[in-house]
């Protein structure tokens, strides 16, 4: 499948949410994915204050670009988002692994109440998302990217790389996954509620679980 250029959605997105009109494209991509994957029919939850507070990217962000609570999950799961927005760069397995290890290291620091090496935005967002939680069992990492694997073999290779040595559940959302969700929501079709995508079935059968 030919990858989609997400900038075609940006003007409409900025018109609908004018408080994000000055954001750079890489941040608009993150915001677009948060909206369509986690708040597809809910503009109440996708408000300026709570979403802007969720954006954490910048110096000393520990590899984390945003932190939200998943409104569709039973336990108000903490979702750690890493976003890679680019047009031509190839996404390599070692790049995914490096980013995920960085995030895991950051989360391990936070579990030990070590916050001094990270920026205020990521620390505040993490503490807010973890309010009322006593452990990390409800934390998962979602790696979103505008990259589209060339074929199923490459996709599986990237997905396998994301599971190596990472103790938190990891989900990868590629170009086509995100674009399909956007088109589904915009067309008014009933879409699969965002949850865990199980790729380990016989014959690579895909199923959603919750």
Tab-separated table of C-alpha atoms in Angstrom:
chain	number	residue	atom	x	y	z
A	1	UNK	CA	0.000	0.000	0.000
A	2	UNK	CA	1.260	3.440	-0.900
A	3	UNK	CA	1.842	5.512	2.256
A	4	UNK	CA	-0.469	8.442	2.899
A	5	UNK	CA	0.861	11.981	3.285
A	6	UNK	CA	-0.833	13.032	6.513
A	7	UNK	CA	-0.384	16.724	5.842
A	8	UNK	CA	-3.531	16.451	3.712
A	9	UNK	CA	-5.451	16.187	7.001
A	10	UNK	CA	-3.661	18.997	8.811
A	11	UNK	CA	-5.548	22.025	7.414
A	12	UNK	CA	-8.936	20.544	8.275
A	13	UNK	CA	-7.645	19.523	11.699
A	14	UNK	CA	-6.348	23.038	12.440
A	15	UNK	CA	-9.639	24.543	11.262
A	16	UNK	CA	-11.601	22.305	13.604
A	17	UNK	CA	-9.166	22.796	16.498
A	18	UNK	CA	-7.782	26.330	16.018
A	19	UNK	CA	-5.876	26.245	19.317
A	20	UNK	CA	-3.464	23.824	17.593
A	21	UNK	CA	-3.013	25.901	14.431
A	22	UNK	CA	0.547	26.987	15.283
A	23	UNK	CA	1.859	23.528	16.025
A	24	UNK	CA	4.553	22.064	13.766
A	25	UNK	CA	3.711	19.146	11.490
A	26	UNK	CA	5.322	16.486	13.669
A	27	UNK	CA	3.183	17.599	16.612
A	28	UNK	CA	0.072	17.829	14.453
A	29	UNK	CA	0.663	14.225	13.489
A	30	UNK	CA	0.791	13.198	17.153
A	31	UNK	CA	-2.362	15.189	17.909
A	32	UNK	CA	-4.154	13.762	14.887
A	33	UNK	CA	-3.430	10.209	15.986
A	34	UNK	CA	-4.471	10.886	19.594
A	35	UNK	CA	-7.756	12.346	18.361
A	36	UNK	CA	-8.703	9.579	15.938
A	37	UNK	CA	-7.382	6.625	17.917
A	38	UNK	CA	-8.426	7.596	21.430
A	39	UNK	CA	-11.201	10.207	21.029
A	40	UNK	CA	-12.869	9.262	17.715
A	41	UNK	CA	-16.317	10.405	18.754
A	42	UNK	CA	-15.541	12.547	21.770
A	43	UNK	CA	-14.561	16.177	21.367
A	44	UNK	CA	-15.237	16.765	25.062
A	45	UNK	CA	-12.199	14.738	26.100
A	46	UNK	CA	-10.081	16.187	23.314
A	47	UNK	CA	-9.886	19.640	24.856
A	48	UNK	CA	-7.112	22.191	24.570
A	49	UNK	CA	-5.886	22.100	28.155
A	50	UNK	CA	-5.719	18.374	28.822
A	51	UNK	CA	-4.305	17.503	25.385
A	52	UNK	CA	-1.670	20.230	25.377
A	53	UNK	CA	-0.671	19.129	28.873
A	54	UNK	CA	-0.286	15.598	27.497
A	55	UNK	CA	2.364	16.655	24.952
A	56	UNK	CA	5.795	16.086	26.443
A	57	UNK	CA	8.291	16.087	23.568
A	58	UNK	CA	11.397	18.216	23.859
A	59	UNK	CA	14.781	18.146	25.505
A	60	UNK	CA	15.095	15.479	28.219
A	61	UNK	CA	11.731	13.920	27.432
A	62	UNK	CA	13.049	10.378	27.958
A	63	UNK	CA	11.803	9.294	24.540
A	64	UNK	CA	8.199	10.137	25.423
A	65	UNK	CA	6.223	12.448	23.117
A	66	UNK	CA	2.863	12.306	24.895
A	67	UNK	CA	1.137	10.662	27.853
A	68	UNK	CA	-2.613	10.177	28.062
A	69	UNK	CA	-5.157	8.011	29.828
A	70	UNK	CA	-7.099	5.779	27.462
A	71	UNK	CA	-10.783	6.717	27.957
A	72	UNK	CA	-11.940	3.454	26.354
A	73	UNK	CA	-9.980	1.154	28.670
A	74	UNK	CA	-11.479	-0.475	31.756
A	75	UNK	CA	-8.722	0.782	34.054
A	76	UNK	CA	-8.075	4.189	32.497
A	77	UNK	CA	-4.790	2.832	31.123
A	78	UNK	CA	-1.740	5.064	30.976
A	79	UNK	CA	-0.628	5.310	27.342
A	80	UNK	CA	2.972	6.324	26.662
A	81	UNK	CA	3.270	7.609	23.098
A	82	UNK	CA	6.376	7.715	20.932
A	83	UNK	CA	5.787	9.435	17.592
A	84	UNK	CA	7.867	9.235	14.417
A	85	UNK	CA	6.688	11.526	11.641
A	86	UNK	CA	8.636	11.556	8.401
A	87	UNK	CA	8.105	11.127	4.679
A	88	UNK	CA	11.039	9.214	3.235
A	89	UNK	CA	13.146	7.863	6.083
A	90	UNK	CA	13.162	4.082	6.465
A	91	UNK	CA	12.149	2.847	9.903
A	92	UNK	CA	14.668	0.256	11.046
A	93	UNK	CA	14.136	-2.342	13.797
A	94	UNK	CA	17.120	-1.046	15.772
A	95	UNK	CA	15.606	2.458	15.756
A	96	UNK	CA	12.395	1.134	17.306
A	97	UNK	CA	14.319	-0.874	19.901
A	98	UNK	CA	16.472	2.123	20.846
A	99	UNK	CA	13.425	4.342	21.390
A	100	UNK	CA	11.579	1.699	23.395
A	101	UNK	CA	14.571	1.014	25.629
A	102	UNK	CA	14.882	4.740	26.272
A	103	UNK	CA	11.224	4.896	27.287
A	104	UNK	CA	11.536	1.824	29.484
A	105	UNK	CA	14.559	3.345	31.210
A	106	UNK	CA	12.585	6.534	31.828
A	107	UNK	CA	9.626	4.627	33.270
A	108	UNK	CA	11.962	2.634	35.520
A	109	UNK	CA	13.391	5.919	36.823
A	110	UNK	CA	9.909	7.258	37.474
A	111	UNK	CA	8.953	4.114	39.407
A	112	UNK	CA	11.872	4.900	41.741
A	113	UNK	CA	10.703	8.532	42.049
A	114	UNK	CA	13.734	9.746	40.121
A	115	UNK	CA	12.494	12.717	38.121
A	116	UNK	CA	15.331	15.239	38.113
A	117	UNK	CA	16.826	14.272	34.736
A	118	UNK	CA	13.553	14.712	32.814
A	119	UNK	CA	11.719	17.824	31.700
A	120	UNK	CA	8.867	19.225	33.745
A	121	UNK	CA	6.248	18.479	31.088
A	122	UNK	CA	6.899	14.734	30.973
A	123	UNK	CA	7.159	14.471	34.750
A	124	UNK	CA	3.882	16.349	35.298
A	125	UNK	CA	2.052	14.407	32.575
A	126	UNK	CA	3.227	11.091	34.027
A	127	UNK	CA	2.242	11.987	37.585
A	128	UNK	CA	-1.194	13.181	36.439
A	129	UNK	CA	-1.801	10.041	34.389
A	130	UNK	CA	-0.777	7.816	37.299
A	131	UNK	CA	-3.061	9.454	39.863
A	132	UNK	CA	-4.799	6.761	41.892
A	133	UNK	CA	-2.599	3.969	40.534
A	134	UNK	CA	-0.253	1.985	42.768
A	135	UNK	CA	1.716	0.021	40.140
A	136	UNK	CA	2.568	-0.023	36.450
A	137	UNK	CA	0.308	-2.864	35.291
A	138	UNK	CA	-1.953	-0.407	33.451
A	139	UNK	CA	0.893	1.198	31.469
A	140	UNK	CA	1.366	0.457	27.797
A	141	UNK	CA	3.524	1.989	25.077
A	142	UNK	CA	2.095	2.989	21.704
A	143	UNK	CA	4.615	3.667	18.936
A	144	UNK	CA	2.982	5.689	16.151
A	145	UNK	CA	4.629	6.392	12.839
A	146	UNK	CA	3.876	7.773	9.393
A	147	UNK	CA	6.097	5.029	7.978
A	148	UNK	CA	4.448	2.201	6.043
A	149	UNK	CA	6.230	-1.167	5.821
A	150	UNK	CA	6.836	-2.319	2.259
A	151	UNK	CA	5.163	-5.659	2.879
A	152	UNK	CA	3.816	-7.964	5.586
A	153	UNK	CA	7.234	-9.509	6.139
A	154	UNK	CA	8.766	-6.132	6.996
A	155	UNK	CA	5.832	-5.277	9.233
A	156	UNK	CA	6.230	-8.493	11.213
A	157	UNK	CA	9.969	-7.890	11.501
A	158	UNK	CA	9.361	-4.468	13.022
A	159	UNK	CA	6.682	-5.838	15.355
A	160	UNK	CA	8.951	-8.611	16.583
A	161	UNK	CA	11.726	-6.103	17.250
A	162	UNK	CA	9.351	-4.063	19.404
A	163	UNK	CA	8.812	-7.010	21.767
A	164	UNK	CA	12.462	-7.792	22.480
A	165	UNK	CA	13.398	-7.041	26.064
A	166	UNK	CA	10.520	-4.627	26.683
A	167	UNK	CA	8.499	-5.488	29.774
A	168	UNK	CA	5.594	-3.173	28.957
A	169	UNK	CA	2.946	-4.008	26.343
A	170	UNK	CA	3.899	-2.343	23.059
A	171	UNK	CA	1.650	-1.498	20.123
A	172	UNK	CA	2.861	-0.263	16.739
A	173	UNK	CA	0.586	1.843	14.573
A	174	UNK	CA	1.787	2.352	11.017
A	175	UNK	CA	0.695	4.695	8.239
A	176	UNK	CA	-2.097	2.468	6.939
A	177	UNK	CA	-3.457	1.664	10.429
A	178	UNK	CA	-3.822	5.335	11.219
A	179	UNK	CA	-5.192	6.340	7.829
A	180	UNK	CA	-7.776	3.541	7.874
A	181	UNK	CA	-8.997	4.720	11.273
A	182	UNK	CA	-9.223	8.343	10.111
A	183	UNK	CA	-11.217	7.371	7.011
A	184	UNK	CA	-13.486	5.117	9.067
A	185	UNK	CA	-14.266	7.838	11.595
A	186	UNK	CA	-14.751	10.521	8.937
A	187	UNK	CA	-17.112	8.305	6.950
A	188	UNK	CA	-19.224	7.612	10.017
A	189	UNK	CA	-18.634	3.888	9.843
A	190	UNK	CA	-18.502	1.887	13.036
A	191	UNK	CA	-14.816	1.346	13.795
A	192	UNK	CA	-13.154	-1.226	16.008
A	193	UNK	CA	-12.766	0.206	19.482
A	194	UNK	CA	-9.101	0.961	19.989
A	195	UNK	CA	-7.516	-1.807	22.033
A	196	UNK	CA	-4.802	-4.427	21.814
A	197	UNK	CA	-4.105	-5.888	18.383
A	198	UNK	CA	-3.098	-9.546	18.757
A	199	UNK	CA	-0.716	-10.605	15.996
A	200	UNK	CA	0.283	-13.993	17.368
A	201	UNK	CA	-2.482	-16.169	16.006
A	202	UNK	CA	-2.056	-19.109	13.656
A	203	UNK	CA	-1.285	-18.086	10.079
A	204	UNK	CA	-0.799	-14.483	11.262
A	205	UNK	CA	-4.522	-14.159	11.873
A	206	UNK	CA	-5.319	-10.747	13.315
A	207	UNK	CA	-7.815	-10.202	16.071
A	208	UNK	CA	-8.618	-7.453	18.520
A	209	UNK	CA	-8.687	-8.287	22.209
A	210	UNK	CA	-9.636	-6.355	25.293
